[in-house]
CSV table of C-alpha atoms and ligand atoms in Angstrom, one decimal:
chain,number,residue,atom,x,y,z
A,262,MET,CA,-18.1,-3.0,-9.1
A,263,SER,CA,-19.0,-0.4,-6.5
A,264,GLY,CA,-20.1,-0.1,-2.9
A,265,ALA,CA,-20.9,2.5,-0.3
A,266,GLY,CA,-17.6,4.3,0.2
A,267,LEU,CA,-15.4,2.3,-2.1
A,268,ARG,CA,-15.1,2.3,-5.9
A,269,ILE,CA,-13.4,-0.6,-7.6
A,270,ALA,CA,-12.4,-0.5,-11.3
A,271,VAL,CA,-10.6,-3.3,-13.1
A,272,ASP,CA,-8.7,-2.5,-16.3
A,273,GLY,CA,-6.9,-5.5,-17.8
A,274,ARG,CA,-5.1,-7.1,-14.8
A,275,VAL,CA,-5.0,-3.9,-12.7
A,276,ALA,CA,-7.6,-3.2,-10.1
A,277,THR,CA,-7.9,0.3,-8.7
A,278,VAL,CA,-9.6,0.7,-5.3
A,279,THR,CA,-10.7,4.3,-4.7
A,280,ILE,CA,-11.6,5.4,-1.2
A,281,ASN,CA,-14.7,7.5,-1.9
A,282,ARG,CA,-15.7,9.6,1.1
A,283,PRO,CA,-14.6,13.0,-0.1
A,284,ASP,CA,-16.9,15.0,2.3
A,285,VAL,CA,-14.5,14.1,5.0
A,286,LEU,CA,-11.3,13.9,2.9
A,287,ASN,CA,-11.6,10.1,2.6
A,288,ALA,CA,-11.3,9.5,6.4
A,289,LEU,CA,-11.8,5.8,7.1
A,290,ASN,CA,-14.6,4.7,9.5
A,291,THR,CA,-15.3,1.2,10.6
A,292,GLU,CA,-17.8,0.5,7.8
A,293,LEU,CA,-15.3,1.6,5.2
A,294,LEU,CA,-12.5,-0.4,6.8
A,295,GLU,CA,-14.6,-3.5,6.8
A,296,GLU,CA,-15.5,-3.0,3.1
A,297,LEU,CA,-11.8,-2.4,2.3
A,298,LEU,CA,-10.7,-5.6,4.0
A,299,ALA,CA,-13.4,-7.6,2.2
A,300,THR,CA,-12.5,-6.0,-1.1
A,301,LEU,CA,-8.7,-6.6,-0.7
A,302,THR,CA,-9.5,-10.2,0.3
A,303,ASP,CA,-11.6,-10.7,-2.9
A,304,LEU,CA,-9.0,-9.0,-5.1
A,305,GLY,CA,-6.2,-11.0,-3.5
A,306,ALA,CA,-8.0,-14.3,-4.5
A,307,ASP,CA,-9.0,-13.2,-8.0
A,308,PRO,CA,-6.7,-14.7,-10.6
A,309,GLY,CA,-7.8,-12.1,-13.1
A,310,VAL,CA,-6.2,-9.3,-11.0
A,311,GLY,CA,-2.4,-9.0,-11.0
A,312,VAL,CA,-1.8,-5.7,-9.2
A,313,VAL,CA,-3.9,-3.6,-6.8
A,314,VAL,CA,-3.8,0.2,-6.8
A,315,LEU,CA,-5.1,2.2,-3.8
A,316,THR,CA,-6.1,5.9,-4.2
A,317,GLY,CA,-8.5,8.5,-2.9
A,318,GLU,CA,-11.5,10.2,-4.5
A,319,GLY,CA,-11.1,13.8,-5.6
A,320,ASP,CA,-8.0,16.0,-5.9
A,321,ARG,CA,-7.4,16.9,-2.3
A,322,SER,CA,-6.9,13.8,-0.3
A,323,PHE,CA,-5.7,10.2,-0.4
A,324,ILE,CA,-6.9,9.3,3.1
A,325,ALA,CA,-7.1,11.9,5.9
A,326,GLY,CA,-6.7,9.2,8.5
A,327,ALA,CA,-9.0,7.3,10.8
A,328,ASP,CA,-12.4,8.9,11.3
A,329,ILE,CA,-11.7,11.2,14.3
A,330,LYS,CA,-15.4,11.7,15.1
A,331,GLU,CA,-15.9,7.9,15.3
A,332,MET,CA,-12.7,7.5,17.4
A,333,ALA,CA,-13.8,10.2,19.9
A,334,GLY,CA,-16.5,7.9,21.3
A,335,LYS,CA,-14.5,4.7,21.6
A,336,THR,CA,-13.9,2.7,24.8
A,337,PRO,CA,-10.4,1.1,25.2
A,338,LEU,CA,-11.7,-2.2,24.0
A,339,GLU,CA,-13.3,-0.7,20.9
A,340,ALA,CA,-10.2,1.2,20.2
A,341,ARG,CA,-8.2,-2.0,20.4
A,342,ALA,CA,-10.5,-3.7,17.8
A,343,TYR,CA,-10.2,-0.6,15.6
A,344,SER,CA,-6.4,-0.7,15.8
A,345,GLU,CA,-6.5,-4.4,15.0
A,346,LEU,CA,-8.8,-3.9,12.0
A,347,GLY,CA,-6.6,-1.2,10.5
A,348,GLN,CA,-3.5,-3.3,11.2
A,349,GLU,CA,-5.1,-6.3,9.4
A,350,ILE,CA,-5.8,-4.2,6.3
A,351,ALA,CA,-2.2,-2.9,6.3
A,352,HIS,CA,-0.9,-6.4,6.7
A,353,LYS,CA,-3.0,-7.6,3.8
A,354,LEU,CA,-1.7,-4.8,1.6
A,355,GLU,CA,1.9,-5.7,2.6
A,356,THR,CA,1.6,-9.5,2.3
A,357,MET,CA,-1.1,-10.2,-0.3
A,358,ARG,CA,0.1,-12.3,-3.3
A,359,LYS,CA,0.3,-9.4,-5.7
A,360,PRO,CA,1.9,-6.0,-5.8
A,361,THR,CA,0.0,-3.1,-4.1
A,362,ILE,CA,0.7,0.5,-5.2
A,363,ALA,CA,-0.4,3.6,-3.3
A,364,ALA,CA,-1.3,6.5,-5.6
A,365,VAL,CA,-1.2,9.3,-3.0
A,366,ASN,CA,-3.2,12.1,-4.5
A,367,GLY,CA,-3.3,14.5,-1.6
A,368,TYR,CA,-3.4,14.2,2.2
A,369,ALA,CA,-2.0,10.9,3.6
A,370,LEU,CA,-2.3,11.6,7.3
A,371,GLY,CA,-2.4,9.3,10.2
A,372,GLY,CA,-4.1,6.1,9.0
A,373,GLY,CA,-3.7,7.3,5.5
A,374,CYS,CA,0.0,7.5,5.8
A,375,GLU,CA,-0.1,4.1,7.4
A,376,MET,CA,-2.1,2.5,4.6
A,377,ALA,CA,0.4,4.0,2.0
A,378,LEU,CA,3.3,2.7,4.0
A,379,ALA,CA,1.9,-0.8,3.9
A,380,CYS,CA,1.7,-0.8,0.1
A,381,ASP,CA,4.7,-2.2,-1.8
A,382,VAL,CA,5.3,1.1,-3.7
A,383,ARG,CA,4.2,4.7,-3.1
A,384,LEU,CA,3.7,7.2,-5.9
A,385,ALA,CA,2.6,10.8,-5.0
A,386,SER,CA,1.2,13.9,-6.6
A,387,GLU,CA,3.0,17.2,-6.2
A,388,ASN,CA,0.2,18.3,-3.8
A,389,ALA,CA,0.5,15.2,-1.5
A,390,GLU,CA,1.1,15.7,2.2
A,391,PHE,CA,2.2,13.1,4.6
A,392,GLY,CA,2.2,13.0,8.4
A,393,GLN,CA,1.3,11.2,11.6
A,394,PRO,CA,-0.7,13.9,13.4
A,395,GLU,CA,-2.1,11.5,16.1
A,396,ILE,CA,0.1,13.2,18.8
A,397,ASN,CA,-1.9,16.4,18.2
A,398,LEU,CA,-5.0,14.4,19.2
A,399,GLY,CA,-3.4,13.1,22.4
A,400,ILE,CA,-3.1,9.6,21.0
A,401,ILE,CA,-0.5,7.6,19.1
A,402,PRO,CA,-0.5,5.8,15.7
A,403,GLY,CA,-2.5,2.5,15.8
A,404,TRP,CA,-2.3,1.1,12.2
A,405,GLY,CA,1.4,0.4,12.0
A,406,ALA,CA,3.3,3.7,11.7
A,407,SER,CA,5.4,3.0,14.8
A,408,GLN,CA,7.0,0.1,12.9
A,409,ARG,CA,6.7,0.8,9.1
A,410,LEU,CA,7.7,4.5,9.1
A,411,ALA,CA,11.1,3.8,10.5
A,412,ARG,CA,11.6,0.8,8.1
A,413,ALA,CA,10.6,3.0,5.1
A,414,THR,CA,12.9,5.9,6.2
A,415,ASN,CA,14.9,5.8,9.4
A,416,ILE,CA,14.2,5.8,13.1
A,417,GLY,CA,15.2,9.3,13.8
A,418,TYR,CA,13.0,10.7,11.0
A,419,ALA,CA,10.1,8.4,12.1
A,420,LYS,CA,10.3,9.6,15.6
A,421,GLU,CA,10.5,13.2,14.5
A,422,LEU,CA,7.3,12.9,12.5
A,423,ILE,CA,5.4,10.8,15.1
A,424,LEU,CA,6.5,13.0,18.1
A,425,THR,CA,5.8,16.4,16.4
A,426,GLY,CA,2.9,15.5,14.2
A,427,ARG,CA,4.5,17.7,11.5
A,428,ARG,CA,3.1,17.4,7.9
A,429,VAL,CA,5.7,17.0,5.1
A,430,ASP,CA,5.2,17.8,1.4
A,431,ALA,CA,5.7,15.5,-1.5
A,432,ALA,CA,9.2,16.9,-2.3
A,433,GLU,CA,10.4,16.1,1.3
A,434,ALA,CA,8.7,12.7,1.2
A,435,LEU,CA,10.6,11.9,-1.9
A,436,GLU,CA,13.9,13.1,-0.5
A,437,ARG,CA,13.4,11.0,2.6
A,438,GLY,CA,12.4,7.8,0.7
A,439,LEU,CA,8.9,7.9,1.9
A,440,VAL,CA,7.7,7.8,-1.7
A,441,GLN,CA,9.4,6.4,-4.8
A,442,HIS,CA,8.2,9.0,-7.3
A,443,VAL,CA,6.4,12.4,-7.4
A,444,HIS,CA,4.2,13.4,-10.4
A,445,PRO,CA,2.2,16.5,-11.4
A,446,ALA,CA,-1.4,15.8,-10.1
A,447,ASP,CA,-2.8,15.1,-13.5
A,448,GLU,CA,0.0,12.6,-14.3
A,449,LEU,CA,-0.2,10.6,-11.1
A,450,MET,CA,-2.8,8.0,-12.2
A,451,PRO,CA,-1.4,7.5,-15.7
A,452,ALA,CA,2.1,7.0,-14.2
A,453,THR,CA,0.6,4.6,-11.5
A,454,TRP,CA,-1.3,2.6,-14.1
A,455,LYS,CA,1.7,2.4,-16.3
A,456,MET,CA,3.8,0.9,-13.5
A,457,ALA,CA,1.0,-1.4,-12.4
A,458,ALA,CA,0.5,-2.7,-16.0
A,459,GLU,CA,4.2,-3.3,-16.3
A,460,MET,CA,4.2,-5.4,-13.0
A,461,ALA,CA,1.0,-7.1,-14.1
A,462,SER,CA,2.6,-8.4,-17.3
A,463,LYS,CA,5.1,-10.5,-15.2
A,464,SER,CA,4.6,-14.0,-13.9
A,465,PRO,CA,2.1,-13.8,-11.0
A,466,VAL,CA,3.9,-16.5,-9.1
A,467,ALA,CA,7.3,-14.8,-9.6
A,468,LEU,CA,5.8,-11.5,-8.4
A,469,TYR,CA,4.5,-13.2,-5.3
A,470,TYR,CA,7.7,-15.0,-4.4
A,471,ALA,CA,9.8,-11.8,-5.1
A,472,LYS,CA,7.5,-9.8,-2.8
A,473,GLU,CA,7.6,-12.5,-0.1
A,474,ALA,CA,11.4,-12.7,-0.2
A,475,THR,CA,11.8,-8.9,-0.3
A,476,ASN,CA,9.4,-8.4,2.6
A,477,ARG,CA,11.9,-10.2,4.8
A,478,SER,CA,14.7,-7.8,4.1
A,479,LEU,CA,14.0,-5.6,7.1
A,480,HIS,CA,13.0,-8.3,9.5
A,481,GLY,CA,14.8,-11.2,11.2
A,482,ASP,CA,18.1,-12.8,10.5
A,483,ILE,CA,19.8,-12.3,7.1
A,484,GLY,CA,21.2,-15.8,7.1
A,485,GLY,CA,17.8,-17.4,7.5
A,486,ASN,CA,16.3,-15.0,5.1
A,487,LEU,CA,18.9,-15.9,2.4
A,488,VAL,CA,18.1,-19.6,2.9
A,489,HIS,CA,14.5,-18.7,2.4
A,490,GLU,CA,15.4,-16.8,-0.7
A,491,ALA,CA,17.2,-19.8,-2.1
A,492,ASP,CA,14.2,-22.0,-1.3
A,493,LEU,CA,11.8,-19.7,-3.1
A,494,TYR,CA,14.3,-19.3,-6.0
A,495,SER,CA,14.6,-23.0,-6.5
A,496,LEU,CA,10.9,-23.5,-6.2
A,497,MET,CA,10.5,-21.1,-9.2
A,498,PHE,CA,12.2,-23.8,-11.3
A,499,SER,CA,9.1,-26.0,-10.8
A,500,THR,CA,6.9,-23.5,-12.6
A,501,ASP,CA,5.7,-23.3,-16.2
A,502,ASP,CA,6.4,-19.5,-16.0
A,503,ALA,CA,10.1,-20.0,-15.3
A,504,ARG,CA,10.4,-22.4,-18.2
A,505,GLU,CA,8.6,-19.9,-20.4
A,506,GLY,CA,10.5,-16.9,-19.3
A,507,LEU,CA,13.9,-18.5,-19.6
A,508,SER,CA,13.2,-20.1,-23.0
A,509,ALA,CA,11.5,-16.9,-24.3
A,510,PHE,CA,14.8,-15.0,-23.7
A,511,VAL,CA,16.9,-17.7,-25.4
A,512,GLU,CA,14.4,-17.9,-28.3
A,513,LYS,CA,14.4,-14.0,-28.6
A,514,ARG,CA,10.6,-13.7,-28.2
A,515,GLN,CA,8.1,-12.1,-25.7
A,516,ALA,CA,7.3,-14.4,-22.8
A,517,SER,CA,3.7,-15.2,-22.0
A,518,PHE,CA,3.1,-16.0,-18.4
A,519,VAL,CA,0.2,-18.0,-17.0
A,520,GLY,CA,0.8,-18.0,-13.2
A,521,LYS,CA,1.8,-21.5,-12.5
B,102,LIG,N1,-11.8,12.2,10.5
B,102,LIG,C1,-13.0,12.7,10.4
B,102,LIG,N2,-13.3,13.8,9.7
B,102,LIG,C2,-12.3,14.4,9.0
B,102,LIG,C3,-11.0,13.9,9.1
B,102,LIG,C4,-10.7,12.8,9.9
B,102,LIG,N3,-9.5,12.2,10.0
B,102,LIG,N4,-10.2,14.7,8.4
B,102,LIG,C5,-11.0,15.7,7.8
B,102,LIG,N5,-12.2,15.5,8.3
B,102,LIG,C6,-13.4,16.3,7.9
B,102,LIG,C7,-13.5,17.6,8.7
B,102,LIG,O1,-14.0,17.4,9.9
B,102,LIG,C8,-14.4,18.4,7.8
B,102,LIG,O2,-15.7,18.0,8.0
B,102,LIG,P1,-16.9,19.1,8.2
B,102,LIG,O3,-17.0,19.8,6.8
B,102,LIG,O4,-18.1,18.3,8.5
B,102,LIG,O5,-16.4,20.0,9.3
B,102,LIG,C9,-14.0,17.9,6.4
B,102,LIG,O6,-13.3,16.7,6.5
B,102,LIG,C10,-13.0,18.9,5.7
B,102,LIG,O7,-11.9,19.1,6.5
B,102,LIG,P2,-11.4,20.5,7.0
B,102,LIG,O8,-10.6,20.3,8.3
B,102,LIG,O9,-12.5,21.5,7.0
B,102,LIG,O10,-10.4,20.8,5.8
B,102,LIG,P3,-9.1,21.7,5.8
B,102,LIG,O11,-8.7,21.9,4.4
B,102,LIG,O12,-9.3,22.9,6.7
B,102,LIG,O13,-8.0,20.8,6.6
B,102,LIG,C11,-6.8,18.7,7.1
B,102,LIG,C12,-7.6,19.6,6.0
B,102,LIG,C13,-6.5,17.3,6.5
B,102,LIG,C14,-5.5,19.4,7.4
B,102,LIG,C15,-7.7,18.6,8.3
B,102,LIG,O14,-9.0,18.2,8.0
B,102,LIG,C16,-7.1,17.7,9.4
B,102,LIG,O15,-6.2,18.0,10.1
B,102,LIG,N6,-7.7,16.5,9.5
B,102,LIG,C17,-7.4,15.5,10.5
B,102,LIG,C18,-6.1,14.8,10.1
B,102,LIG,C19,-5.7,13.8,11.2
B,102,LIG,O16,-5.4,14.2,12.3
B,102,LIG,N7,-5.7,12.5,10.8
B,102,LIG,C20,-5.2,11.5,11.7
B,102,LIG,C21,-6.3,10.9,12.4
B,102,LIG,S1,-5.7,9.7,13.5
C-alpha cells in the first residue's frame, strides 16, 4: 500500500507507517494529517494487523512538526480545526485497539514530539532530538504536549521544554523517561520490529484490554480505575484466548491466540 506522503508496509501482523515528506523533514500538513487519520482508522479495524509502528522517511527526521508554512496563513478558526485534527490522530494512536510504537529516527519536534508521545511506546535512534519549539514561533503546542509531556515525564520538565523550546538529545530523552530505549541508527528499525512482533504474538483482545486499563493509570480516580481493571480482567475469562493461554502454560506448550 502507498499514498502521497505516507508509506504503509505490513510484515506479518506488524504494520509500519512511514511519514514520507523528507524534503521538509517530514513536517505534517493537512493533506498528510488526513491521510494519516484515515490510515490509522483502517489499520485499527484490520484484524490482520496486530501492532502499528510509526516512523519517518530518511535518516534525519521522524516528524519535524506541523507544517509551519501552512500554519502561517491560518485564521483562528482554521487553526482550531488544525489543532483538533492533530489531537484526533494523537488520540487514535493512544486509544486504538492495538499497540502503537514510535520509532523516532531523528527530529521529533513540535507535532512530531506530540505524535511520539501519543504512541504506547517510544524507541529512538542515537541521533534523535525531541522538543516543543512552538514558543519560538510565538505560539503554543496544539496536538497534546501540554498534557502528555508532563504525564510521560514530570510537570517541571514539561514546562521547561515547552517554555524554553529547548531541543534535547536521545540520551537526555532516555534519562528523562521520554523514550524507553535508544539504539544506534541502523539498529532502530530491527529493534522496533522485534518488539512489535513480540507484542503481535500475544492475544489481540488481551493487548487491547491491557492497553485500555493502563491508559487510565494517569487519569481519574484510582479506586474507580481498579474496579475497571477488575471488570476487564474478569471479562478476559470469557475469551477463547484466555482459555488457550492458561491451558497452554499448564500443558507446557506454545499458546496460539485467535483474538476472541
Ligand atoms: N514545517 C515546514 N517546513 C519545515 C519544517 C516544518 N515544521 N521543518 C523543516 N522544514 C523545512 C525547512 O523549511 C526546509 O525547507 P526549504 O529547503 O524549502 O527551506 C527543509 O525543511 C529543511 O530544513 P532546514 O531548516 O533547512 O534544516 P536544518 O537542518 O537547518 O534544521 C530543523 C532542521 C528541524 C532544526 C529546522 O528545520 C527547524 O527548526 N524546523 C522547525 C521545527 C519546528 O519548529 N517544529 C514545530 C512546528 S509547530
